Short mmCIF file of C-alpha atoms and ligand atoms in Angstrom, two decimals:
data_model
loop_
_atom_site.label_atom_id
_atom_site.label_comp_id
_atom_site.label_asym_id
_atom_site.label_seq_id
_atom_site.Cartn_x
_atom_site.Cartn_y
_atom_site.Cartn_z
CA UNK S 1 0.00 0.00 0.00
CA UNK S 2 1.12 3.58 -0.54
CA UNK S 3 2.63 5.53 2.31
CA UNK S 4 -0.43 7.78 2.80
CA UNK S 5 -2.60 4.71 3.06
CA UNK S 6 -0.20 3.29 5.63
CA UNK S 7 -0.59 6.44 7.74
CA UNK S 8 -4.38 6.31 7.44
CA UNK S 9 -4.36 2.67 8.48
CA UNK S 10 -2.10 3.44 11.45
CA UNK S 11 -4.36 6.31 12.55
CA UNK S 12 -7.42 4.04 12.33
CA UNK S 13 -5.69 1.39 14.38
CA UNK S 14 -4.79 3.90 17.12
CA UNK S 15 -8.29 5.40 17.03
CA UNK S 16 -9.85 1.94 17.52
CA UNK S 17 -7.98 1.61 20.83
CA UNK S 18 -8.80 5.19 21.90
CA UNK S 19 -12.50 4.50 21.20
CA UNK S 20 -12.38 1.32 23.28
CA UNK S 21 -13.07 -0.93 20.30
CA UNK S 22 -9.78 -2.81 20.65
CA UNK S 23 -7.54 -3.27 23.68
CA UNK S 24 -4.25 -1.43 24.25
CA UNK S 25 -0.99 -3.35 24.64
CA UNK S 26 0.92 -3.36 27.94
CA UNK S 27 4.31 -1.67 27.64
CA UNK S 28 7.24 -2.20 30.00
CA UNK S 29 10.42 -0.15 29.53
CA UNK S 30 13.95 -1.14 30.48
CA UNK S 31 16.32 1.82 30.59
CA UNK S 32 20.05 1.22 30.10
CA UNK S 33 21.91 4.16 31.60
CA UNK S 34 25.34 3.46 30.08
CA UNK S 35 23.88 3.89 26.56
CA UNK S 36 20.77 5.96 27.46
CA UNK S 37 18.66 3.36 25.62
CA UNK S 38 15.07 2.39 26.39
CA UNK S 39 14.22 -1.18 25.38
CA UNK S 40 10.62 -2.33 25.52
CA UNK S 41 8.59 -5.45 26.11
CA UNK S 42 5.13 -4.92 24.68
CA UNK S 43 2.45 -7.53 25.13
CA UNK S 44 -1.17 -8.36 24.60
CA UNK S 45 -2.70 -8.73 28.09
CA UNK S 46 -5.33 -11.18 26.81
CA UNK S 47 -3.07 -13.67 25.03
CA UNK S 48 0.23 -12.90 26.84
CA UNK S 49 2.00 -12.77 23.49
CA UNK S 50 4.90 -10.30 23.46
CA UNK S 51 7.43 -8.45 21.34
CA UNK S 52 10.82 -7.19 22.51
CA UNK S 53 11.94 -3.93 20.92
CA UNK S 54 15.52 -2.60 20.68
CA UNK S 55 17.26 -4.73 23.30
CA UNK S 56 20.77 -3.97 24.61
CA UNK S 57 23.79 -6.25 24.83
CA UNK S 58 26.14 -4.92 27.53
CA UNK S 59 29.55 -4.09 26.14
CA UNK S 60 32.72 -3.17 28.03
CA UNK S 61 34.60 -1.34 25.31
CA UNK S 62 37.92 -1.18 27.14
CA UNK S 63 37.93 -4.92 27.79
CA UNK S 64 36.20 -5.92 24.54
CA UNK S 65 33.76 -7.99 26.60
CA UNK S 66 30.06 -8.63 26.03
CA UNK S 67 27.76 -9.52 28.94
CA UNK S 68 24.07 -10.15 29.41
CA UNK S 69 22.80 -8.45 32.58
CA UNK S 70 20.46 -6.10 30.66
CA UNK S 71 19.12 -8.87 28.44
CA UNK S 72 18.66 -11.15 31.44
CA UNK S 73 16.49 -8.51 33.13
CA UNK S 74 14.20 -8.67 30.12
CA UNK S 75 14.18 -12.46 30.23
CA UNK S 76 13.32 -12.42 33.95
CA UNK S 77 10.38 -10.09 33.28
CA UNK S 78 9.11 -12.20 30.37
CA UNK S 79 9.28 -15.36 32.50
CA UNK S 80 7.69 -13.72 35.58
CA UNK S 81 4.78 -12.39 33.49
CA UNK S 82 4.33 -15.72 31.69
CA UNK S 83 4.75 -14.10 28.26
CA UNK S 84 5.57 -15.85 25.02
CA UNK S 85 7.77 -13.83 22.69
CA UNK S 86 6.89 -13.93 19.01
CA UNK S 87 8.78 -10.86 17.76
CA UNK S 88 12.19 -9.30 18.28
CA UNK S 89 11.86 -5.89 16.64
CA UNK S 90 14.67 -3.49 15.79
CA UNK S 91 13.72 0.06 14.81
CA UNK S 92 17.07 0.46 13.01
CA UNK S 93 20.75 -0.53 13.06
CA UNK S 94 21.77 1.30 16.23
CA UNK S 95 25.06 3.19 16.38
CA UNK S 96 25.27 3.54 20.16
CA UNK S 97 24.63 0.07 21.56
CA UNK S 98 24.87 -3.55 20.52
CA UNK S 99 21.64 -5.49 20.08
CA UNK S 100 20.93 -8.50 22.29
CA UNK S 101 18.35 -9.87 19.85
CA UNK S 102 20.20 -13.11 18.94
CA UNK S 103 20.76 -13.90 22.64
CA UNK S 104 17.09 -13.25 23.42
CA UNK S 105 15.97 -15.26 20.42
CA UNK S 106 18.07 -18.16 21.60
CA UNK S 107 16.50 -18.04 25.09
CA UNK S 108 12.94 -16.98 24.28
CA UNK S 109 12.30 -17.57 20.58
CA UNK S 110 10.71 -15.03 18.27
CA UNK S 111 11.14 -13.67 14.76
CA UNK S 112 13.90 -11.07 14.35
CA UNK S 113 12.72 -8.17 12.21
CA UNK S 114 14.02 -4.84 10.89
CA UNK S 115 13.26 -2.56 7.94
CA UNK S 116 14.02 -3.74 4.40
CA UNK S 117 16.30 -0.73 3.84
CA UNK S 118 18.80 -2.39 6.18
CA UNK S 119 20.37 -3.71 2.95
CA UNK S 120 21.32 -0.11 2.12
CA UNK S 121 22.96 0.30 5.55
CA UNK S 122 24.77 -3.03 5.08
CA UNK S 123 26.10 -1.86 1.74
CA UNK S 124 27.45 1.41 3.13
CA UNK S 125 29.04 -0.14 6.21
CA UNK S 126 30.10 -3.32 4.41
CA UNK S 127 32.39 -1.02 2.40
CA UNK S 128 33.55 0.94 5.44
CA UNK S 129 34.54 -2.28 7.23
CA UNK S 130 35.89 -3.83 4.00
CA UNK S 131 33.79 -6.94 4.53
CA UNK S 132 34.35 -9.87 2.21
CA UNK S 133 31.69 -11.72 0.26
CA UNK S 134 30.80 -13.79 3.35
CA UNK S 135 28.98 -10.70 4.67
CA UNK S 136 25.59 -10.70 2.94
CA UNK S 137 24.15 -7.27 2.14
CA UNK S 138 20.60 -8.45 1.57
CA UNK S 139 19.25 -8.39 5.14
CA UNK S 140 19.34 -12.20 5.29
CA UNK S 141 20.79 -12.06 8.82
CA UNK S 142 17.24 -11.13 9.90
CA UNK S 143 14.17 -13.38 9.78
CA UNK S 144 11.79 -10.75 8.45
CA UNK S 145 12.34 -7.50 6.55
CA UNK S 146 9.41 -5.12 6.91
CA UNK S 147 8.33 -2.78 4.19
CA UNK S 148 6.33 0.35 4.85
CA UNK S 149 2.75 -0.64 5.61
CA UNK S 150 3.44 -4.28 6.48
CA UNK S 151 0.96 -5.47 9.04
CA UNK S 152 1.54 -8.04 11.74
CA UNK S 153 0.10 -8.95 15.12
CA UNK S 154 1.26 -9.39 18.68
CA UNK S 155 -1.27 -11.92 19.90
CA UNK S 156 -4.60 -10.20 19.32
CA UNK S 157 -3.14 -6.72 18.93
CA UNK S 158 -2.66 -5.29 15.48
CA UNK S 159 0.61 -3.75 14.46
CA UNK S 160 1.95 -1.92 11.44
CA UNK S 161 5.46 -1.03 10.29
CA UNK S 162 5.95 2.59 9.28
CA UNK S 163 9.03 3.57 7.27
CA UNK S 164 10.43 6.74 8.85
CA UNK S 165 13.81 7.41 7.18
CA UNK S 166 16.05 10.29 8.21
CA UNK S 167 18.10 9.28 11.24
CA UNK S 168 19.16 6.35 9.03
CA UNK S 169 17.63 5.26 5.70
CA UNK S 170 16.20 2.10 7.29
CA UNK S 171 14.37 3.44 10.34
CA UNK S 172 10.98 2.01 11.15
CA UNK S 173 8.43 3.12 13.69
CA UNK S 174 6.27 0.27 14.96
CA UNK S 175 2.63 1.16 15.56
CA UNK S 176 1.29 -1.46 17.99
CA UNK S 177 -2.31 -0.84 19.04
CA UNK S 178 -2.27 2.78 20.23
CA UNK S 179 1.48 2.76 21.01
CA UNK S 180 4.18 3.89 18.60
CA UNK S 181 7.78 2.87 19.11
CA UNK S 182 9.55 5.73 17.41
CA UNK S 183 13.14 4.52 17.55
CA UNK S 184 15.36 7.58 17.11
CA UNK S 185 12.89 9.46 14.91
CA UNK S 186 11.71 11.54 17.88
CA UNK S 187 12.90 12.05 21.44
CA UNK S 188 11.14 13.65 24.42
CA UNK S 189 9.61 17.07 23.59
CA UNK S 190 12.11 18.93 25.80
CA UNK S 191 15.08 17.18 24.17
CA UNK S 192 13.93 17.27 20.54
CA UNK S 193 15.29 15.01 17.83
CA UNK S 194 18.14 12.65 16.93
CA UNK S 195 21.09 13.45 14.71
CA UNK S 196 20.75 12.78 11.00
CA UNK S 197 24.40 12.85 9.94
CA UNK S 198 25.34 9.18 9.94
CA UNK S 199 26.06 7.70 6.48
CA UNK S 200 22.69 7.59 4.72
CA UNK S 201 21.05 9.97 7.22
CA UNK S 202 19.09 12.99 5.99
CA UNK S 203 17.67 15.81 8.13
CA UNK S 204 15.05 16.74 5.52
CA UNK S 205 13.76 13.17 5.45
CA UNK S 206 13.80 13.13 9.24
CA UNK S 207 11.60 16.24 9.36
CA UNK S 208 9.11 14.70 6.94
CA UNK S 209 9.02 11.42 8.85
CA UNK S 210 8.34 13.28 12.09
CA UNK S 211 5.57 15.34 10.50
CA UNK S 212 3.98 12.07 9.36
CA UNK S 213 4.04 10.67 12.89
CA UNK S 214 2.41 13.90 14.00
CA UNK S 215 -0.62 13.15 11.82
CA UNK S 216 -1.58 10.35 14.22
CA UNK S 217 -4.21 11.13 16.91
CA UNK S 218 -3.00 13.45 19.70
CA UNK S 219 -3.45 10.79 22.36
CA UNK S 220 -1.27 8.24 20.52
CA UNK S 221 1.33 7.00 23.01
CA UNK S 222 4.92 7.45 21.85
CA UNK S 223 7.82 5.42 23.23
CA UNK S 224 11.29 6.69 22.38
CA UNK S 225 14.50 4.70 22.03
CA UNK S 226 16.69 7.10 24.03
CA UNK S 227 16.60 9.81 26.66
CA UNK S 228 19.47 12.04 27.69
CA UNK S 229 17.70 14.21 30.31
CA UNK S 230 17.05 17.61 28.81
CA UNK S 231 18.63 20.60 30.58
CA UNK S 232 16.76 21.27 33.81
CA UNK S 233 15.25 17.78 34.06
CA UNK S 234 16.46 15.33 36.73
CA UNK S 235 14.91 12.04 35.67
CA UNK S 236 15.08 9.91 32.55
CA UNK S 237 11.75 9.66 30.73
CA UNK S 238 10.94 7.99 27.43
CA UNK S 239 7.18 8.23 26.92
CA UNK S 240 5.26 11.12 25.35
CA UNK S 241 2.25 11.63 23.08
CA UNK S 242 1.71 12.96 19.60
CA UNK S 243 -0.16 15.93 21.09
CA UNK S 244 2.72 16.80 23.43
CA UNK S 245 5.18 16.60 20.53
CA UNK S 246 3.08 18.76 18.24
CA UNK S 247 2.76 21.48 20.86
CA UNK S 248 6.07 21.29 22.60
CA UNK S 249 8.93 19.56 20.78
CA UNK S 250 11.78 22.04 21.01
CA UNK S 251 13.10 21.22 17.52
CA UNK S 252 10.03 20.36 15.57
CA UNK S 253 6.81 21.62 17.19
CA UNK S 254 4.06 22.74 14.86
CA UNK S 255 5.05 26.01 13.21
CA UNK S 256 8.69 25.07 12.69
CA UNK S 257 9.26 24.90 8.95
CA UNK S 258 11.30 22.32 7.11
CA UNK S 259 14.18 24.57 6.02
CA UNK S 260 14.62 26.00 9.51
CA UNK S 261 14.68 22.51 11.00
CA UNK S 262 17.20 21.30 8.42
CA UNK S 263 19.48 24.29 9.07
CA UNK S 264 19.26 23.78 12.86
CA UNK S 265 19.77 19.99 12.68
CA UNK S 266 22.69 20.11 10.23
CA UNK S 267 24.46 22.89 12.18
CA UNK S 268 24.06 20.99 15.42
CA UNK S 269 25.13 17.66 13.91
CA UNK S 270 28.33 19.26 12.62
CA UNK S 271 29.36 19.84 16.26
CA UNK S 272 28.64 16.33 17.56
CA UNK S 273 31.39 13.75 18.10
CA UNK S 274 30.78 10.19 16.87
CA UNK S 275 28.97 8.02 19.44
CA UNK S 276 31.44 6.14 21.64
CA UNK S 277 30.26 2.73 20.47
CA UNK S 278 29.49 3.43 16.81
CA UNK S 279 32.19 1.17 15.36
CA UNK S 280 31.47 -1.89 17.54
CA UNK S 281 27.71 -1.30 17.39
CA UNK S 282 27.35 -1.06 13.64
CA UNK S 283 29.67 -4.01 13.00
CA UNK S 284 27.51 -6.19 15.21
CA UNK S 285 24.07 -4.75 14.46
CA UNK S 286 24.49 -4.91 10.68
CA UNK S 287 24.88 -8.67 11.26
CA UNK S 288 21.55 -8.85 13.06
CA UNK S 289 23.33 -8.51 16.41
CA UNK S 290 25.70 -11.43 15.83
CA UNK S 291 29.39 -11.06 16.50
CA UNK S 292 31.82 -11.49 13.56
CA UNK S 293 32.90 -15.09 12.90
CA UNK S 294 35.90 -16.28 14.95
CA UNK S 295 39.34 -16.27 13.34
CA UNK S 296 41.53 -19.40 13.15
CA UNK S 297 42.47 -19.07 16.83
CA UNK S 298 38.84 -19.16 17.89
CA UNK S 299 38.69 -15.48 18.89
CA UNK S 300 36.21 -13.01 17.39
CA UNK S 301 37.52 -9.57 16.42
CA UNK S 302 36.03 -6.18 15.69
CA UNK S 303 37.69 -3.83 13.24
CA UNK S 304 38.60 -0.20 13.78
CA UNK S 305 38.76 1.63 10.43
CA UNK S 306 41.15 4.56 10.78
CA UNK S 307 40.38 8.04 9.50
CA UNK S 308 37.20 6.97 7.77
CA UNK S 309 34.28 8.24 9.89
FE1 LIG G 401 20.04 5.32 16.52
#
């Protein structure tokens, strides 16, 4: 279906929950302070079927060691609530944390999904990391590649994948009942928006994607992938609404025009250092969260391209 039709469908789905015709999903957030990432378990209270969104694999960069405390907290919650996991959803190939999706899939099951445009990201970074032909650039490391408008279900709750490029070319927002998991397409109103200067990013596309999310009903619940505590705020928060964003987002509230946003975003991005974990994160996440294959001595290695980013 065309993109406008996708948005209409998403709005209808949200409205059905707001009108009490269908039930809302339960959403539980897990906030990882070292990477400022919010991961989510979202489930259908009637069927206990769940999806895990944007999980975090703990990574000690100095030691080159991966651990599982954050992922295990999610597993403990899933087990305690008696949930069965059918989806492991990634909003995009993250540049600031490693995904724990393969670990969670191993322990809990579920179909690992991301946007179809991941192939584009794999192409760009496959070159940057000088990957050989063993690294497939067709998204085949994932079980399911969503296109804009693809519909799926979490138990009895309807869901729809919305292509929201800008932060990266592959970003998806997942509309699940009345809840939208925005990834890095929007942050809390007082913090604003994510950078759009990674390879393949585009601030103009980001603006348009955000404006599309803002066409959803005001009471649509939004769940963001990160929070960095805006100036003057003491606590981490990760949930807002479309209405709150339209009125109050410091970068992109209603009335801000596209060219002004692009100028602001590009100027700001030009001052930002690369995220601390971008090189490890992308190398792992472009493989669906799997670590590179071991070398002849049995050890796995990450590469550090010099003077490229
Ligand atoms: Fe991101």
